mmCIF file of C-alpha atoms in Angstrom:
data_model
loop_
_atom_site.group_PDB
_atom_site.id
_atom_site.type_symbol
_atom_site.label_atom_id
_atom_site.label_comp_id
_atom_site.label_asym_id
_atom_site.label_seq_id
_atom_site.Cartn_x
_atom_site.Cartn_y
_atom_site.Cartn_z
ATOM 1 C CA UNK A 74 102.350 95.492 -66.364
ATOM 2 C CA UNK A 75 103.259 99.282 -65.395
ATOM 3 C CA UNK A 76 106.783 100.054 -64.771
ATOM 4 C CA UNK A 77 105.892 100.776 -60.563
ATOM 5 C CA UNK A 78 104.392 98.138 -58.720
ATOM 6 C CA UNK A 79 103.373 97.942 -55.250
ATOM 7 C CA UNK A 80 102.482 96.270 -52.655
ATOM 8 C CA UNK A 81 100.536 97.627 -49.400
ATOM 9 C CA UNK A 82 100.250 95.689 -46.285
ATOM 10 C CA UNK A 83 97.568 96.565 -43.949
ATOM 11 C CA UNK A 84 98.424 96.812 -39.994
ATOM 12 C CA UNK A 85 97.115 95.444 -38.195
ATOM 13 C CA UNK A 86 96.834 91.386 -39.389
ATOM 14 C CA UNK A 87 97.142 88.118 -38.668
ATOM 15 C CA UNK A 88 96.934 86.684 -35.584
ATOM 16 C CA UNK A 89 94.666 87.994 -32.908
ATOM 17 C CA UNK A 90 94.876 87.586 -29.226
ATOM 18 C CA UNK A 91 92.383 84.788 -28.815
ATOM 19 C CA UNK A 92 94.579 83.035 -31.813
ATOM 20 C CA UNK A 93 97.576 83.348 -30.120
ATOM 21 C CA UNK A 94 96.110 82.053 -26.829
ATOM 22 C CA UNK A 95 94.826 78.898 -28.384
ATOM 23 C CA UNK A 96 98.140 78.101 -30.291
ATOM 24 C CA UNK A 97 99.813 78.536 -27.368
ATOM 25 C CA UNK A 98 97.961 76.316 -25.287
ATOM 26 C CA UNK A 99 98.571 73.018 -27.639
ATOM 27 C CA UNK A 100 102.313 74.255 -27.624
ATOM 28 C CA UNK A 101 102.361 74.379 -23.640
ATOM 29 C CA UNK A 102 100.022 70.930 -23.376
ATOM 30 C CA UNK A 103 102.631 69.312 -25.584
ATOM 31 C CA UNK A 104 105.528 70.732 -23.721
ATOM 32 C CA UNK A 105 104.382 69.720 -20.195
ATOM 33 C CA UNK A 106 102.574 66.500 -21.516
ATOM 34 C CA UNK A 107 104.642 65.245 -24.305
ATOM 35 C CA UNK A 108 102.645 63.905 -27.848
ATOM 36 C CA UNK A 109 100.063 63.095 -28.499
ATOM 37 C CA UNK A 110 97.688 66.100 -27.315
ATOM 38 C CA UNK A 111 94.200 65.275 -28.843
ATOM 39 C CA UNK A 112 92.563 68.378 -30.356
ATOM 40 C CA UNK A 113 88.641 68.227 -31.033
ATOM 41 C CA UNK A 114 88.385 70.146 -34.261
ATOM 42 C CA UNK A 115 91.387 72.320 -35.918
ATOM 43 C CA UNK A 116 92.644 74.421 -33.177
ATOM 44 C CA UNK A 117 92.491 77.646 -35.491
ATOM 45 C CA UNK A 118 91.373 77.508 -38.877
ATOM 46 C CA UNK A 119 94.733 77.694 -40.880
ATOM 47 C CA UNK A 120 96.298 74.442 -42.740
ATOM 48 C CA UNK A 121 99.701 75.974 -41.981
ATOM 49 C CA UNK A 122 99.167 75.941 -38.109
ATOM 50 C CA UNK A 123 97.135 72.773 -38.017
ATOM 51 C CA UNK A 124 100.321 71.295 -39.592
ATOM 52 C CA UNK A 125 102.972 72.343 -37.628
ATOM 53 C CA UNK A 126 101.408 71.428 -34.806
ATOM 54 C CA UNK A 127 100.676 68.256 -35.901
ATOM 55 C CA UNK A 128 104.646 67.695 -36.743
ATOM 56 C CA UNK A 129 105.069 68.272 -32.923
ATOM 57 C CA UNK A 130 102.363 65.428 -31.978
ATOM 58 C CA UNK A 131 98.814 66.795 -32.142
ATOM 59 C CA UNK A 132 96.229 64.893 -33.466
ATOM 60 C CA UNK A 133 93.262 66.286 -34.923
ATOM 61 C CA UNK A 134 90.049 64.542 -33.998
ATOM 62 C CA UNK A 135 86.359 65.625 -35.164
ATOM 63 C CA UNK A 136 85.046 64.494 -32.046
ATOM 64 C CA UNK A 137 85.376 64.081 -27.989
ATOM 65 C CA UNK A 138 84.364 60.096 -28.827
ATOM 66 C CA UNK A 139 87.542 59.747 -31.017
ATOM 67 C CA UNK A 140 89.941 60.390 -28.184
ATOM 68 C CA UNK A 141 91.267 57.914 -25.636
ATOM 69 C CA UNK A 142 89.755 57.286 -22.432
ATOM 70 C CA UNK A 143 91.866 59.939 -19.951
ATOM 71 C CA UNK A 144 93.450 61.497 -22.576
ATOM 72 C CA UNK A 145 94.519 64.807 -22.565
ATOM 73 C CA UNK A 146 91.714 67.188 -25.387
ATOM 74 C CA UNK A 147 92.335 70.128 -26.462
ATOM 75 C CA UNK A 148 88.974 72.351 -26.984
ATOM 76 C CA UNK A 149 89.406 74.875 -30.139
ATOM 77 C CA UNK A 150 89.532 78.847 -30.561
ATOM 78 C CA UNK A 151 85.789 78.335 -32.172
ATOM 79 C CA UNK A 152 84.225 76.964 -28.311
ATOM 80 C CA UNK A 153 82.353 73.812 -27.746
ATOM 81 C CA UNK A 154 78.111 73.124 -26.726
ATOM 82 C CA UNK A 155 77.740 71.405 -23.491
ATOM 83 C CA UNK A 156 76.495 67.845 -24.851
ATOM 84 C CA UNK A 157 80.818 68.015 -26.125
ATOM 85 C CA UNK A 158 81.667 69.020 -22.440
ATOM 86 C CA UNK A 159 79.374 66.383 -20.970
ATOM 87 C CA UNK A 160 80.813 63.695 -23.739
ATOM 88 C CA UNK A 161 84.429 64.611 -22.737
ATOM 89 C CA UNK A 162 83.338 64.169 -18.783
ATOM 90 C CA UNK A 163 81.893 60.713 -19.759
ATOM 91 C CA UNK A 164 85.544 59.921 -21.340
ATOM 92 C CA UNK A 165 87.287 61.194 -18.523
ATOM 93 C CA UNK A 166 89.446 63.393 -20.403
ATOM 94 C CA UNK A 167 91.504 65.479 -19.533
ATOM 95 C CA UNK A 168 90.454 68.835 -21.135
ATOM 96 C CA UNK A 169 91.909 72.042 -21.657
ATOM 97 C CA UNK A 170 89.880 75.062 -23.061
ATOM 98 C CA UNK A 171 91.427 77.012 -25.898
ATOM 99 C CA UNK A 172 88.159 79.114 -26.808
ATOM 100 C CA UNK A 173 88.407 82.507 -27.442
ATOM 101 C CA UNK A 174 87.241 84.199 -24.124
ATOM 102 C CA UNK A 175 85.354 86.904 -26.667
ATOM 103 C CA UNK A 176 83.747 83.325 -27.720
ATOM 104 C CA UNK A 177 82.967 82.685 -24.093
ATOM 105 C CA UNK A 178 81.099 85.464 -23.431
ATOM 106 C CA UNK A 179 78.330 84.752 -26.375
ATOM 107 C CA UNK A 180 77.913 81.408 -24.330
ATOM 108 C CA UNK A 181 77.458 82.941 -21.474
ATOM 109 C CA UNK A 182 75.006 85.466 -23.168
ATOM 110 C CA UNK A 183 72.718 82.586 -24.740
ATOM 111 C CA UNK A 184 72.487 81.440 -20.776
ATOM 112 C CA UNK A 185 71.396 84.212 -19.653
ATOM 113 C CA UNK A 186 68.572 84.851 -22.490
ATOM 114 C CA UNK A 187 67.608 81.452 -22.554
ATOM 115 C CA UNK A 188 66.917 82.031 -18.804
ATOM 116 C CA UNK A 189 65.098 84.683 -18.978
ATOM 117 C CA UNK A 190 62.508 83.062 -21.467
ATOM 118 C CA UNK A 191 63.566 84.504 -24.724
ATOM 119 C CA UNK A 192 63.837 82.764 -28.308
ATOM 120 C CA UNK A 193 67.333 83.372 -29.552
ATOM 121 C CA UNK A 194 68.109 84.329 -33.065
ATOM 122 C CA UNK A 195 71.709 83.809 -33.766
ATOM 123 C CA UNK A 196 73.302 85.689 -36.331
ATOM 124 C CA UNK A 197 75.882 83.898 -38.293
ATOM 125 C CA UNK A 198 76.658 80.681 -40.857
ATOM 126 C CA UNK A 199 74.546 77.552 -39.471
ATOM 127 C CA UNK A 200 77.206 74.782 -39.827
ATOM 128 C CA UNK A 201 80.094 77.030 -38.741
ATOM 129 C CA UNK A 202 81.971 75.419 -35.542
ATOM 130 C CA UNK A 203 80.985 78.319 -33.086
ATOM 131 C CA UNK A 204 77.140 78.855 -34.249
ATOM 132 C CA UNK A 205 76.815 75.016 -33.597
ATOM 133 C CA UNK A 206 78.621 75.467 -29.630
ATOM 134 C CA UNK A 207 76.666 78.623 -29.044
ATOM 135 C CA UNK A 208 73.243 77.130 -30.588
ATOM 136 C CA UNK A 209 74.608 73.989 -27.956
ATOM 137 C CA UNK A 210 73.639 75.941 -24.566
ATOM 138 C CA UNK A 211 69.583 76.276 -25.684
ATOM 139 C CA UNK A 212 69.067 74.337 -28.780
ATOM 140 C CA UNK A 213 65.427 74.461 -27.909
ATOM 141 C CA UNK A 214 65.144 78.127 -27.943
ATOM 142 C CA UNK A 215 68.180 78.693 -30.800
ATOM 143 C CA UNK A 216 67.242 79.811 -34.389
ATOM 144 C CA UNK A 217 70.030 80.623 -36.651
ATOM 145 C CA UNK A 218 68.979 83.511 -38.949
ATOM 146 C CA UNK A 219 71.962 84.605 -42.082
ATOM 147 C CA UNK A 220 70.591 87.199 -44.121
ATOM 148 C CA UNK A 221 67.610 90.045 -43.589
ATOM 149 C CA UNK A 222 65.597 87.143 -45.897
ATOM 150 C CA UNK A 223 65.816 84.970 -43.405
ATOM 151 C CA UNK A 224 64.446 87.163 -40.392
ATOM 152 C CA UNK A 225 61.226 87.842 -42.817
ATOM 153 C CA UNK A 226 60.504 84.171 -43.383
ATOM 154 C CA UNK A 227 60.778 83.666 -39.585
ATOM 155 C CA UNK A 228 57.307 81.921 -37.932
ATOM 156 C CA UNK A 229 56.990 84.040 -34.949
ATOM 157 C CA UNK A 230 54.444 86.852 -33.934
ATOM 158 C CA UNK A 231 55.824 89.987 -34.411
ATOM 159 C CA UNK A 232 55.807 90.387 -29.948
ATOM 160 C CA UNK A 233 57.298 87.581 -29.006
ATOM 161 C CA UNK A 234 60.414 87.893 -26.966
ATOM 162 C CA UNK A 235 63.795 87.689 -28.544
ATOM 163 C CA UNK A 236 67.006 88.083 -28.089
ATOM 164 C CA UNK A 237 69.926 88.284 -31.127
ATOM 165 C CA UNK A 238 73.488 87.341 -30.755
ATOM 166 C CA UNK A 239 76.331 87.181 -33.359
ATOM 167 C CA UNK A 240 78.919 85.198 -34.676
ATOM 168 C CA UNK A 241 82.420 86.873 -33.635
ATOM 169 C CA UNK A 242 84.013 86.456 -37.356
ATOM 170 C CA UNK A 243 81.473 88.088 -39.479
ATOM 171 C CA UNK A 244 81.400 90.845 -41.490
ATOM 172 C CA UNK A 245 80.156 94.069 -39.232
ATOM 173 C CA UNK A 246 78.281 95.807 -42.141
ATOM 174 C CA UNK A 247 76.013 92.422 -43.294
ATOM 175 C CA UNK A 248 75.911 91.517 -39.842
ATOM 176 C CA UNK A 249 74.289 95.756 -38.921
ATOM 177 C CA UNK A 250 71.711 94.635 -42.012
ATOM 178 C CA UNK A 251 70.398 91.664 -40.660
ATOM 179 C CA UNK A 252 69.982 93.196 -36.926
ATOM 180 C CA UNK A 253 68.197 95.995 -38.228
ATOM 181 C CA UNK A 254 65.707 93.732 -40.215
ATOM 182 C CA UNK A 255 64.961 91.786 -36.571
ATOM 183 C CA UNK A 256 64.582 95.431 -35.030
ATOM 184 C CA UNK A 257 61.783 96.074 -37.592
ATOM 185 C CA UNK A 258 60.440 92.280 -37.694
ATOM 186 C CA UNK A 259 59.894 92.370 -33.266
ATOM 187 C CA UNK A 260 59.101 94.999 -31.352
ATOM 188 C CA UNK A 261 60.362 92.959 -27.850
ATOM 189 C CA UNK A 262 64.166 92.551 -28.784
ATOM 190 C CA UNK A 263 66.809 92.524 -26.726
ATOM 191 C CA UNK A 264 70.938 92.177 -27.631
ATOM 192 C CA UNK A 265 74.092 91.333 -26.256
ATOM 193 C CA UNK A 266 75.963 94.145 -24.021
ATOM 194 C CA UNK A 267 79.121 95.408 -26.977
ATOM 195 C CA UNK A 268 79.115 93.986 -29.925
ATOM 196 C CA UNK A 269 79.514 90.161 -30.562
ATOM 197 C CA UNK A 270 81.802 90.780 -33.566
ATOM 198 C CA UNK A 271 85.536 90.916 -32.252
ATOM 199 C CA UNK A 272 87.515 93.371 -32.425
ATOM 200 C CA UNK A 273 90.445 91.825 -34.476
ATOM 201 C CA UNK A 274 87.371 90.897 -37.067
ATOM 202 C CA UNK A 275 86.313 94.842 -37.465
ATOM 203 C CA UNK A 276 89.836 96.271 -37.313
ATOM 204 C CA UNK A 277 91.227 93.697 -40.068
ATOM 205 C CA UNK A 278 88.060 94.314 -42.047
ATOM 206 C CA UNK A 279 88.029 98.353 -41.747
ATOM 207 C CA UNK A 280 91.794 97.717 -42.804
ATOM 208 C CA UNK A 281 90.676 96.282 -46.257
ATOM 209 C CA UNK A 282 88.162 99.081 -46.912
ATOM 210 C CA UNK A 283 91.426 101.278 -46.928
ATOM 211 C CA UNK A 284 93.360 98.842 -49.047
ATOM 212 C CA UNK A 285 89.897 98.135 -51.528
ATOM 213 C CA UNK A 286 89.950 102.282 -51.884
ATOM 214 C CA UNK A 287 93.960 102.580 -52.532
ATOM 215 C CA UNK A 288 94.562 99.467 -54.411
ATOM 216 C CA UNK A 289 93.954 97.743 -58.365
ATOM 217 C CA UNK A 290 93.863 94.413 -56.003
ATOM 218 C CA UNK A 291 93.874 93.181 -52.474
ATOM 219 C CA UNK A 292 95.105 89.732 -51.262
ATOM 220 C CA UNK A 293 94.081 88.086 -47.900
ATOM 221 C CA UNK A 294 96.055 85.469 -46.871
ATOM 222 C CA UNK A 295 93.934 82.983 -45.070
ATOM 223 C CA UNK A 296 92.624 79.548 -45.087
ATOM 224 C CA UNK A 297 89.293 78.219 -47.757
ATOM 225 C CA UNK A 298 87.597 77.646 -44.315
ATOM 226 C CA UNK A 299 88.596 80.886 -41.971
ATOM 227 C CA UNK A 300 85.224 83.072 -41.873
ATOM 228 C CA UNK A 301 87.157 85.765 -41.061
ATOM 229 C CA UNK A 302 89.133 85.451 -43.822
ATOM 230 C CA UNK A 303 86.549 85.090 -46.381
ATOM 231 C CA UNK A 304 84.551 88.016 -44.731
ATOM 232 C CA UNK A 305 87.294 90.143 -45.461
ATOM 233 C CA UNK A 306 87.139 88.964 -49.053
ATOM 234 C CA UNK A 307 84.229 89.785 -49.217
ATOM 235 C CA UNK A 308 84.301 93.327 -47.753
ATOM 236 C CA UNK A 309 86.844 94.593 -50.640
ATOM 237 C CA UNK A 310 84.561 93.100 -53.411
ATOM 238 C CA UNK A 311 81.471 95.310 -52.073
ATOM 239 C CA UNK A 312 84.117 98.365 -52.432
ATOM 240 C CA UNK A 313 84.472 97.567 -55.965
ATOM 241 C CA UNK A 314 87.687 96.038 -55.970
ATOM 242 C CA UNK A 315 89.051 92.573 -57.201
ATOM 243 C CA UNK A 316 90.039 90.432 -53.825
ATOM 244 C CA UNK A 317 90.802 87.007 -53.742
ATOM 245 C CA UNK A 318 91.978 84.373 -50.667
ATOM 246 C CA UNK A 319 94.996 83.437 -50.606
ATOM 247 C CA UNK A 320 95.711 80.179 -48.558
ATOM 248 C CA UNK A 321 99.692 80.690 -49.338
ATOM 249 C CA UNK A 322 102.121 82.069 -52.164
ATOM 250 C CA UNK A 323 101.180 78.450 -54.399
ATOM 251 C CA UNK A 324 97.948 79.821 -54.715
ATOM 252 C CA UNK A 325 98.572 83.413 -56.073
ATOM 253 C CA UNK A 326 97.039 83.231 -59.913
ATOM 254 C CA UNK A 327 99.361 85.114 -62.122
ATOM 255 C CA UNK A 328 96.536 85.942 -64.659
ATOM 256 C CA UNK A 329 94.784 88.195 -61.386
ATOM 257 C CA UNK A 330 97.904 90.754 -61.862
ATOM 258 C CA UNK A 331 97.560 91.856 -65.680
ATOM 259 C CA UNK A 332 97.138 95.566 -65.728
ATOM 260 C CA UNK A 333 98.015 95.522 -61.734
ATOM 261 C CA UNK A 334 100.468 98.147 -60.187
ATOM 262 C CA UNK A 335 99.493 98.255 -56.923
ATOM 263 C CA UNK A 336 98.140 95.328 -54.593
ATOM 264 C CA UNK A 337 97.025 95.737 -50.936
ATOM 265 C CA UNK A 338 97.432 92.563 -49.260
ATOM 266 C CA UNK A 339 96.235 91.459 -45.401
ATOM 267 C CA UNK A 340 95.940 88.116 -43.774
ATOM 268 C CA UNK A 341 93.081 86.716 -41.593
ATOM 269 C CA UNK A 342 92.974 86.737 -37.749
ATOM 270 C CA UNK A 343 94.278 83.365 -37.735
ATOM 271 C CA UNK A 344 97.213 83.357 -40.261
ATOM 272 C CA UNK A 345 100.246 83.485 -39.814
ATOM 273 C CA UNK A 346 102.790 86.160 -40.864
ATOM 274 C CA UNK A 347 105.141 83.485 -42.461
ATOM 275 C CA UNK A 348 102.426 83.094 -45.170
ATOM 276 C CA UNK A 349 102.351 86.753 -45.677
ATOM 277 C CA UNK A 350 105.879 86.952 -45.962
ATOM 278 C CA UNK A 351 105.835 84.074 -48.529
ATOM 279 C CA UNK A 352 103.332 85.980 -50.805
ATOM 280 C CA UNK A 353 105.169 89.093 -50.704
ATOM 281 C CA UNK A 354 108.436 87.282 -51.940
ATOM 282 C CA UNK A 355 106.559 85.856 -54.680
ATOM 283 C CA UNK A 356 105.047 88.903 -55.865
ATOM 284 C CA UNK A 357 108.627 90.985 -55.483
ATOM 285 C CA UNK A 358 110.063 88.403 -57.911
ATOM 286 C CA UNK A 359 107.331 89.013 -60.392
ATOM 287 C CA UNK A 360 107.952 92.814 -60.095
ATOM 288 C CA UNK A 361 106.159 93.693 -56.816
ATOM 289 C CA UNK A 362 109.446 95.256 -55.002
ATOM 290 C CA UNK A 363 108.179 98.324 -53.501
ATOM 291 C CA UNK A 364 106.822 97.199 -49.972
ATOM 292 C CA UNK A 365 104.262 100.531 -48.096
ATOM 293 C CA UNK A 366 102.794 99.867 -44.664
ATOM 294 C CA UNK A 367 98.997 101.137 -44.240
ATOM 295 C CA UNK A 368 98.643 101.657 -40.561
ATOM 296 C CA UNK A 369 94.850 101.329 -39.107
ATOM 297 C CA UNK A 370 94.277 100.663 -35.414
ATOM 298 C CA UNK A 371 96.815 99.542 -32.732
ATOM 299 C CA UNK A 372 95.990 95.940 -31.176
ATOM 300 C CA UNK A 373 97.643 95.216 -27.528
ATOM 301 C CA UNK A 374 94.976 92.770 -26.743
ATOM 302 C CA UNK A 375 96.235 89.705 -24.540
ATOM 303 C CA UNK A 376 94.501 86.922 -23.278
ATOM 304 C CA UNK A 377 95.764 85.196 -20.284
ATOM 305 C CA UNK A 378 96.584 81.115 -20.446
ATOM 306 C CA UNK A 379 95.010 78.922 -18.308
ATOM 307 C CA UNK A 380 96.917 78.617 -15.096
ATOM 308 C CA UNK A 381 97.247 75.180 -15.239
ATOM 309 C CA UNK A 382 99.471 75.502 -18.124
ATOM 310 C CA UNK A 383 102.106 77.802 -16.098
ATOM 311 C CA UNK A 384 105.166 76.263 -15.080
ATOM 312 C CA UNK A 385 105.201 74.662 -12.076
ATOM 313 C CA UNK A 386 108.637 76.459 -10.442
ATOM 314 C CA UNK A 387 108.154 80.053 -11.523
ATOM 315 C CA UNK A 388 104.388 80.087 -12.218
ATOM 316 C CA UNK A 389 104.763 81.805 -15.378
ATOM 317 C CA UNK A 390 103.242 80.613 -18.434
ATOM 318 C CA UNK A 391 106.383 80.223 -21.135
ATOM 319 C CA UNK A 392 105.775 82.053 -24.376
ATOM 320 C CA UNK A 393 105.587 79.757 -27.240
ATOM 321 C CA UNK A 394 107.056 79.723 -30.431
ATOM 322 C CA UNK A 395 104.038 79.151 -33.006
ATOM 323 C CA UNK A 396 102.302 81.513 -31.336
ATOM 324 C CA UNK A 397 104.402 84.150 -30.723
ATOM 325 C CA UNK A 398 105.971 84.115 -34.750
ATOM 326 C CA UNK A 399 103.341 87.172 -35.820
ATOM 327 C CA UNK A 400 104.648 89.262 -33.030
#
């Protein structure tokens, strides 16, 4: 190894506001209802979070059937399809919605196409927890589409009236390819109003272009199953420079730093900064002592709890402890 190692963290990382809001919701539910809170599907994908909120009494179900009659659910970041809604109503649960409101509004988008006629092509990975709520609202007039490959093996006449929408977590340069090939495959095509693809997704992933240019290496810190995480992954590679995820410190490969002096390092929208710190503490004590900041955008983003969640003598909702550790 060289005689100066590095390490640059991007800014901004980690959590995002829609993150932060669902945490904080299973915190409050378990502070005003007491364990267990039920929660269909990991709240956030991160085994760290999942975990600690489990030690505080949340269980983790797959689905609305597994939870007790009048029990209180917890819906995830990633949004639910209406059949789950319905199934929960059957159940009589009580149910409190943690999806991301930028989630939301792609829901409320596939409404409004599906009313007005059109066959929705949804960009994004088919078995991914938000494709399948989205694809939920008008499975009859859903196709999801991944790659430009996929809009050319399409069966539709080239005038038949579409509309696109996007997964929030994917990469925005793939994602720009594959809209552009259903812009050239149908000449009546219609998209959402803004982009579908969050913001904390584009600012973390314009963050590791800056690291991939600067760096021998870059490190995101996220979970095997955070899309956001492996987008960003992927991003550096297509810059030309080694990336790997890194779920926490136990997983840093020693045999990835030979010949490496300087190593940019992020973490995924839902990680949490404790896991970052962990990796950095590792890497100082194999030489990695000289810590840089790389400053991109500026996130002040908040998204407001449910009401129901405030407390009940000074309406405020209490900030939370899980969710407020990345601040």
């Amino acid at each position: 190894m060289t005689t100066h190692q590095r390490i640059v963290l991007a800014e901004p990382r980690g959590f995002c506001a829609g993150v932060r809001r669902a945490i904080g919701i299973v915190e409050r539910a378990l502070d005003l209802h007491g364990a267990p809170v039920y929660v269909r599907k990991e709240i956030v994908h991160n085994h760290h979070i999942v975990g600690e909120l489990e030690k505080r009494g949340a269980v983790f179900v797959d689905s609305e059937d597994e939870v007790p009659e009048g029990s209180v659910c917890v819906f995830s970041a990633h949004g639910v399809s209406p059949a789950v809604r319905a199934g929960a109503a059957g159940r009589r649960l009580e149910v409190i919605d943690a999806t991301c409101p930028l989630v939301s509004k792609v829901h409320q988008e596939a409404v409004r196409f599906a009313r007005d006629g059109r066959t929705i092509l949804l960009v994004g990975h088919e078995h991914h927890e938000e494709i399948e709520g989205v694809q939920g609202e008008a499975p009859e007039q859903t196709i999801v589409v991944e790659t430009p490959q996929d809009v050319e093996r399409l069966d539709l006449p080239e005038d038949t009236p579409v509309a696109y929408l996007t997964q929030t977590t994917l990469s925005f340069d793939e994602t720009a390819r594959v809209v552009a090939a259903l812009q050239r495959r149908f000449s009546d095509i219609v998209g959402p109003h803004g982009d579908d693809i969050c913001y904390a997704s584009q600012n973390r992933q314009n963050a590791v272009k800056s690291l991939a240019h600067d760096n021998d290496l870059v490190l995101v810190v996220g979970s095997l199953n955070s899309s956001n995480s492996i987008r960003m992954v992927e991003v550096a590679r297509e810059r030309g420079c080694a990336a790997h995820l890194v779920p926490d410190a136990s997983h840093l490969d020693e045999r990835w730093l030979e010949s490496v002096s300087s190593i940019g390092i992020s973490s995924g929208a839902s990680a949490p900064e404790v896991l970052v710190r962990g990796l950095v503490d590792r890497l100082a004590a194999l030489g990695y002592t000289d810590v840089e900041v790389d400053t991109g955008a500026t996130e002040d983003v908040v998204f407001a709890m449910p009401a129901r969640l405030a407390d009940p003598v000074t309406g405020r909702v209490p900030r939370t402890p899980l969710a407020d550790e990345a601040r």
